[in-house]
Amino acid sequence: MASMSGGFPSRPGDDRGGRLPPGQHLAEAFPVLSVGPTPHTPLPAWTFSITGVVDAERRWTWEEFRALPSETVTCDIHCVTTWSRLDTVWEGVPVDTLLDAVVTGAGYVMAFSDGGYTTNMPLSEVTGGKAWIAYSCDGQPLPPEHGGPARLLVPHLYFWKSAKWVRGLRLMSGDSPGYWETRGYHGLGDPWREQRYSGG
Ligand SMILES: Nc1nc2c(c(=O)[nH]1)N[C@H]1C(S)=C(S)[C@@H](COP(=O)(O)O)O[C@H]1N2
Ligand SMILES: [Mo]
């Protein structure tokens, strides 16, 4: 079978052998989409926290976080503004590994980031091997504009759920909208069901 790796635009109607969700096209490069300035938190000041509905809050320093077992993940990413990239390669700590450190009855999670960005989803969307806290992309340390030192990676949902500069997960009993969800984006955001916007 021919290579399907990205880097050139797809023709309209070309779904790359079924790998492009409806309404998506291949990005030529790796676009940067940020609602505010890129934060630059020094690593000695960086921590990752699990807060909210937990038996006890947990916090890792950068050193502790980087000492956790990590995985390499190859996945396709899909932005709600219709660009996709295929076969992106990431390295990161499984969210399952971090959640193993707490006991929770939460049903939802809010990822929170330096700069104030937040995004919410059902907790089940980031468990079971579906999400990572990624610190490397395509073989390089994650560049600041793409969320370095670390970002949430939830590739099966639209990419706005993959919070850049993530600093923690707040576990919640009930759902609550994050930054874009407050502004009309979908609570779940499944690209295969084109869940771009909520309501109507
Ligand atoms: N902290 C933060 N995370 C964010 C965003 C943002 O503005 N701030 N934008 C989201 C959106 S809409 C997209 S498409 C991706 C873009 O990631 P990229 O800039 O690495 O392509 O990050 C998501 N995570
Ligand atoms: Mo996006």
CSV table of C-alpha atoms and ligand atoms in Angstrom, one decimal:
chain,number,residue,atom,x,y,z
A,1,MET,CA,0.0,0.0,0.0
A,2,ALA,CA,1.2,3.5,-0.8
A,3,SER,CA,2.5,5.8,1.9
A,4,MET,CA,-0.2,8.0,3.4
A,5,SER,CA,2.0,10.3,5.4
A,6,GLY,CA,1.0,13.9,5.3
A,7,GLY,CA,2.8,17.1,4.2
A,8,PHE,CA,0.8,17.9,1.1
A,9,PRO,CA,-2.8,19.0,0.8
A,10,SER,CA,-5.5,16.5,0.0
A,11,ARG,CA,-7.9,17.1,-2.9
A,12,PRO,CA,-11.5,17.8,-1.9
A,13,GLY,CA,-13.2,14.5,-1.4
A,14,ASP,CA,-9.9,12.6,-0.8
A,15,ASP,CA,-10.3,11.1,2.6
A,16,ARG,CA,-6.8,9.5,2.7
A,17,GLY,CA,-8.2,5.9,2.7
A,18,GLY,CA,-10.7,6.7,5.4
A,19,ARG,CA,-8.4,8.4,7.8
A,20,LEU,CA,-9.7,11.9,7.4
A,21,PRO,CA,-12.9,12.6,9.3
A,22,PRO,CA,-15.8,14.3,7.5
A,23,GLY,CA,-15.0,17.9,6.6
A,24,GLN,CA,-11.3,17.7,7.3
A,25,HIS,CA,-8.3,18.3,5.0
A,26,LEU,CA,-4.6,17.7,5.4
A,27,ALA,CA,-2.6,20.6,6.8
A,28,GLU,CA,0.6,21.4,4.9
A,29,ALA,CA,2.6,22.3,8.1
A,30,PHE,CA,1.8,22.1,11.8
A,31,PRO,CA,-0.4,25.2,12.4
A,32,VAL,CA,-0.2,27.0,15.8
A,33,LEU,CA,-3.5,27.9,17.3
A,34,SER,CA,-3.4,29.7,20.6
A,35,VAL,CA,-5.9,32.1,22.1
A,36,GLY,CA,-3.2,34.0,24.1
A,37,PRO,CA,0.5,34.5,24.4
A,38,THR,CA,2.8,31.5,24.8
A,39,PRO,CA,3.6,31.1,28.5
A,40,HIS,CA,7.2,30.3,29.5
A,41,THR,CA,7.1,28.6,32.9
A,42,PRO,CA,10.6,27.7,34.0
A,43,LEU,CA,10.9,23.9,34.6
A,44,PRO,CA,11.9,24.3,38.3
A,45,ALA,CA,8.6,26.1,38.8
A,46,TRP,CA,6.5,23.6,36.7
A,47,THR,CA,4.3,21.1,38.5
A,48,PHE,CA,1.5,18.8,37.3
A,49,SER,CA,-1.4,18.4,39.7
A,50,ILE,CA,-4.5,16.2,40.0
A,51,THR,CA,-7.0,18.1,42.0
A,52,GLY,CA,-10.8,18.2,42.7
A,53,VAL,CA,-12.8,15.1,43.6
A,54,VAL,CA,-10.0,12.9,44.8
A,55,ASP,CA,-9.0,11.3,48.1
A,56,ALA,CA,-5.9,13.4,48.2
A,57,GLU,CA,-4.5,15.8,45.7
A,58,ARG,CA,-1.3,14.7,43.9
A,59,ARG,CA,1.5,16.9,42.5
A,60,TRP,CA,4.6,16.0,40.5
A,61,THR,CA,7.6,18.3,39.9
A,62,TRP,CA,9.1,18.2,36.4
A,63,GLU,CA,11.8,15.8,37.5
A,64,GLU,CA,9.2,13.5,39.1
A,65,PHE,CA,7.0,13.7,36.1
A,66,ARG,CA,9.8,12.9,33.7
A,67,ALA,CA,10.8,9.9,35.8
A,68,LEU,CA,7.4,8.3,35.2
A,69,PRO,CA,7.2,5.6,32.6
A,70,SER,CA,6.3,7.1,29.2
A,71,GLU,CA,5.0,5.8,25.9
A,72,THR,CA,5.5,6.7,22.2
A,73,VAL,CA,2.2,7.3,20.4
A,74,THR,CA,1.7,7.6,16.7
A,75,CYS,CA,-1.7,9.2,15.9
A,76,ASP,CA,-3.7,11.5,13.7
A,77,ILE,CA,-4.8,14.9,15.0
A,78,HIS,CA,-7.9,16.8,13.9
A,79,CYS,CA,-8.5,20.5,14.5
A,80,VAL,CA,-12.1,21.8,14.6
A,81,THR,CA,-11.1,24.5,12.1
A,82,THR,CA,-10.8,21.5,9.6
A,83,TRP,CA,-7.1,20.8,9.4
A,84,SER,CA,-5.7,17.4,10.2
A,85,ARG,CA,-2.3,15.9,10.4
A,86,LEU,CA,-1.6,12.1,10.0
A,87,ASP,CA,1.0,10.0,11.7
A,88,THR,CA,2.2,12.5,14.3
A,89,VAL,CA,4.6,11.0,16.8
A,90,TRP,CA,4.4,11.9,20.5
A,91,GLU,CA,6.1,10.8,23.7
A,92,GLY,CA,4.4,11.3,27.0
A,93,VAL,CA,3.1,9.8,30.2
A,94,PRO,CA,-0.2,8.0,30.0
A,95,VAL,CA,-3.0,9.9,31.8
A,96,ASP,CA,-3.9,6.4,33.3
A,97,THR,CA,-0.5,6.4,35.1
A,98,LEU,CA,-1.2,9.7,36.7
A,99,LEU,CA,-4.7,8.8,37.7
A,100,ASP,CA,-3.5,5.6,39.3
A,101,ALA,CA,-2.1,7.9,42.0
A,102,VAL,CA,-5.6,9.0,43.2
A,103,VAL,CA,-8.9,7.5,44.2
A,104,THR,CA,-11.8,9.3,42.6
A,105,GLY,CA,-15.5,8.9,41.9
A,106,ALA,CA,-15.4,11.8,39.4
A,107,GLY,CA,-17.2,11.5,36.1
A,108,TYR,CA,-15.7,14.5,34.4
A,109,VAL,CA,-12.3,16.3,34.1
A,110,MET,CA,-11.2,19.8,33.5
A,111,ALA,CA,-7.7,20.2,32.1
A,112,PHE,CA,-6.1,23.5,33.2
A,113,SER,CA,-3.1,25.3,31.7
A,114,ASP,CA,-0.7,28.1,32.2
A,115,GLY,CA,-2.3,31.2,30.8
A,116,GLY,CA,-5.8,30.1,32.0
A,117,TYR,CA,-7.0,27.9,29.2
A,118,THR,CA,-9.3,25.1,30.2
A,119,THR,CA,-11.1,22.2,28.5
A,120,ASN,CA,-13.6,19.7,29.9
A,121,MET,CA,-14.5,16.2,28.9
A,122,PRO,CA,-15.9,13.0,30.5
A,123,LEU,CA,-13.2,11.3,32.5
A,124,SER,CA,-13.7,8.1,30.4
A,125,GLU,CA,-12.3,10.0,27.4
A,126,VAL,CA,-8.9,10.3,29.0
A,127,THR,CA,-8.7,6.8,30.6
A,128,GLY,CA,-8.2,3.4,29.1
A,129,GLY,CA,-5.1,4.3,27.0
A,130,LYS,CA,-6.6,7.2,25.1
A,131,ALA,CA,-4.7,10.2,26.5
A,132,TRP,CA,-1.2,11.3,27.4
A,133,ILE,CA,0.7,14.3,28.9
A,134,ALA,CA,3.1,14.7,26.0
A,135,TYR,CA,6.5,16.4,26.2
A,136,SER,CA,7.9,15.5,22.8
A,137,CYS,CA,6.5,15.7,19.3
A,138,ASP,CA,8.1,14.2,16.1
A,139,GLY,CA,11.3,13.4,17.9
A,140,GLN,CA,11.9,16.8,19.4
A,141,PRO,CA,11.1,18.3,22.8
A,142,LEU,CA,7.6,19.9,22.5
A,143,PRO,CA,8.2,23.5,21.2
A,144,PRO,CA,6.7,26.2,23.4
A,145,GLU,CA,4.2,27.3,20.7
A,146,HIS,CA,2.9,23.7,20.5
A,147,GLY,CA,2.4,23.5,24.3
A,148,GLY,CA,5.9,22.8,25.7
A,149,PRO,CA,7.0,21.8,28.2
A,150,ALA,CA,4.0,19.5,28.2
A,151,ARG,CA,0.5,19.3,26.8
A,152,LEU,CA,-2.5,17.0,27.1
A,153,LEU,CA,-2.9,14.8,24.0
A,154,VAL,CA,-6.3,13.4,23.4
A,155,PRO,CA,-6.1,12.5,19.7
A,156,HIS,CA,-9.5,10.8,19.3
A,157,LEU,CA,-11.2,14.2,20.1
A,158,TYR,CA,-10.9,17.5,18.2
A,159,PHE,CA,-7.5,19.0,19.0
A,160,TRP,CA,-8.9,21.9,21.2
A,161,LYS,CA,-9.3,19.2,23.9
A,162,SER,CA,-5.5,18.7,23.8
A,163,ALA,CA,-4.7,21.6,26.2
A,164,LYS,CA,-1.2,23.1,25.6
A,165,TRP,CA,0.9,24.1,28.6
A,166,VAL,CA,-1.2,21.8,30.8
A,167,ARG,CA,-0.5,22.0,34.5
A,168,GLY,CA,-3.1,19.6,35.8
A,169,LEU,CA,-6.4,17.8,35.7
A,170,ARG,CA,-9.3,18.9,38.0
A,171,LEU,CA,-11.6,15.9,38.6
A,172,MET,CA,-15.3,16.9,38.8
A,173,SER,CA,-18.5,15.1,39.8
A,174,GLY,CA,-20.6,17.0,37.2
A,175,ASP,CA,-19.7,18.5,33.8
A,176,SER,CA,-18.6,22.1,33.5
A,177,PRO,CA,-17.6,24.0,30.3
A,178,GLY,CA,-14.0,25.0,29.6
A,179,TYR,CA,-12.7,27.9,27.5
A,180,TRP,CA,-14.0,27.0,24.1
A,181,GLU,CA,-16.9,24.9,25.4
A,182,THR,CA,-18.2,28.1,27.1
A,183,ARG,CA,-18.0,29.8,23.7
A,184,GLY,CA,-20.1,27.1,21.9
A,185,TYR,CA,-17.7,24.3,21.2
A,186,HIS,CA,-19.0,20.8,21.8
A,187,GLY,CA,-18.8,19.1,25.2
A,188,LEU,CA,-17.3,15.9,23.7
A,189,GLY,CA,-15.9,16.8,20.3
A,190,ASP,CA,-15.7,13.5,18.4
A,191,PRO,CA,-14.4,14.4,14.9
A,192,TRP,CA,-15.9,11.2,13.3
A,193,ARG,CA,-19.3,12.5,14.4
A,194,GLU,CA,-18.4,16.1,13.5
A,195,GLN,CA,-19.2,17.3,17.0
A,196,ARG,CA,-17.8,20.8,16.4
A,197,TYR,CA,-20.3,23.0,18.1
A,198,SER,CA,-22.9,22.3,20.8
A,199,GLY,CA,-26.6,22.7,20.5
A,200,GLY,CA,-28.6,23.3,17.3
B,1,LIG,N1,-3.5,26.3,26.4
B,1,LIG,C1,-4.0,26.2,25.2
B,1,LIG,N2,-4.2,25.0,24.7
B,1,LIG,C2,-4.8,24.9,23.5
B,1,LIG,C3,-5.2,26.0,22.7
B,1,LIG,C4,-5.0,27.3,23.3
B,1,LIG,O1,-5.3,28.3,22.8
B,1,LIG,N3,-4.4,27.3,24.6
B,1,LIG,N4,-5.8,25.8,21.5
B,1,LIG,C5,-6.4,24.5,21.2
B,1,LIG,C6,-6.7,24.4,19.8
B,1,LIG,S1,-8.1,25.1,19.3
B,1,LIG,C7,-6.0,23.6,19.0
B,1,LIG,S2,-6.5,23.3,17.4
B,1,LIG,C8,-4.7,23.1,19.4
B,1,LIG,C9,-3.6,23.6,18.5
B,1,LIG,O2,-2.4,23.1,18.9
B,1,LIG,P1,-1.1,23.5,18.1
B,1,LIG,O3,-1.0,25.0,18.2
B,1,LIG,O4,0.0,22.8,18.6
B,1,LIG,O5,-1.4,23.2,16.6
B,1,LIG,O6,-4.4,23.4,20.8
B,1,LIG,C10,-5.5,23.4,21.6
B,1,LIG,N5,-4.9,23.6,23.0
B,2,MO,MO,-8.5,24.1,17.1
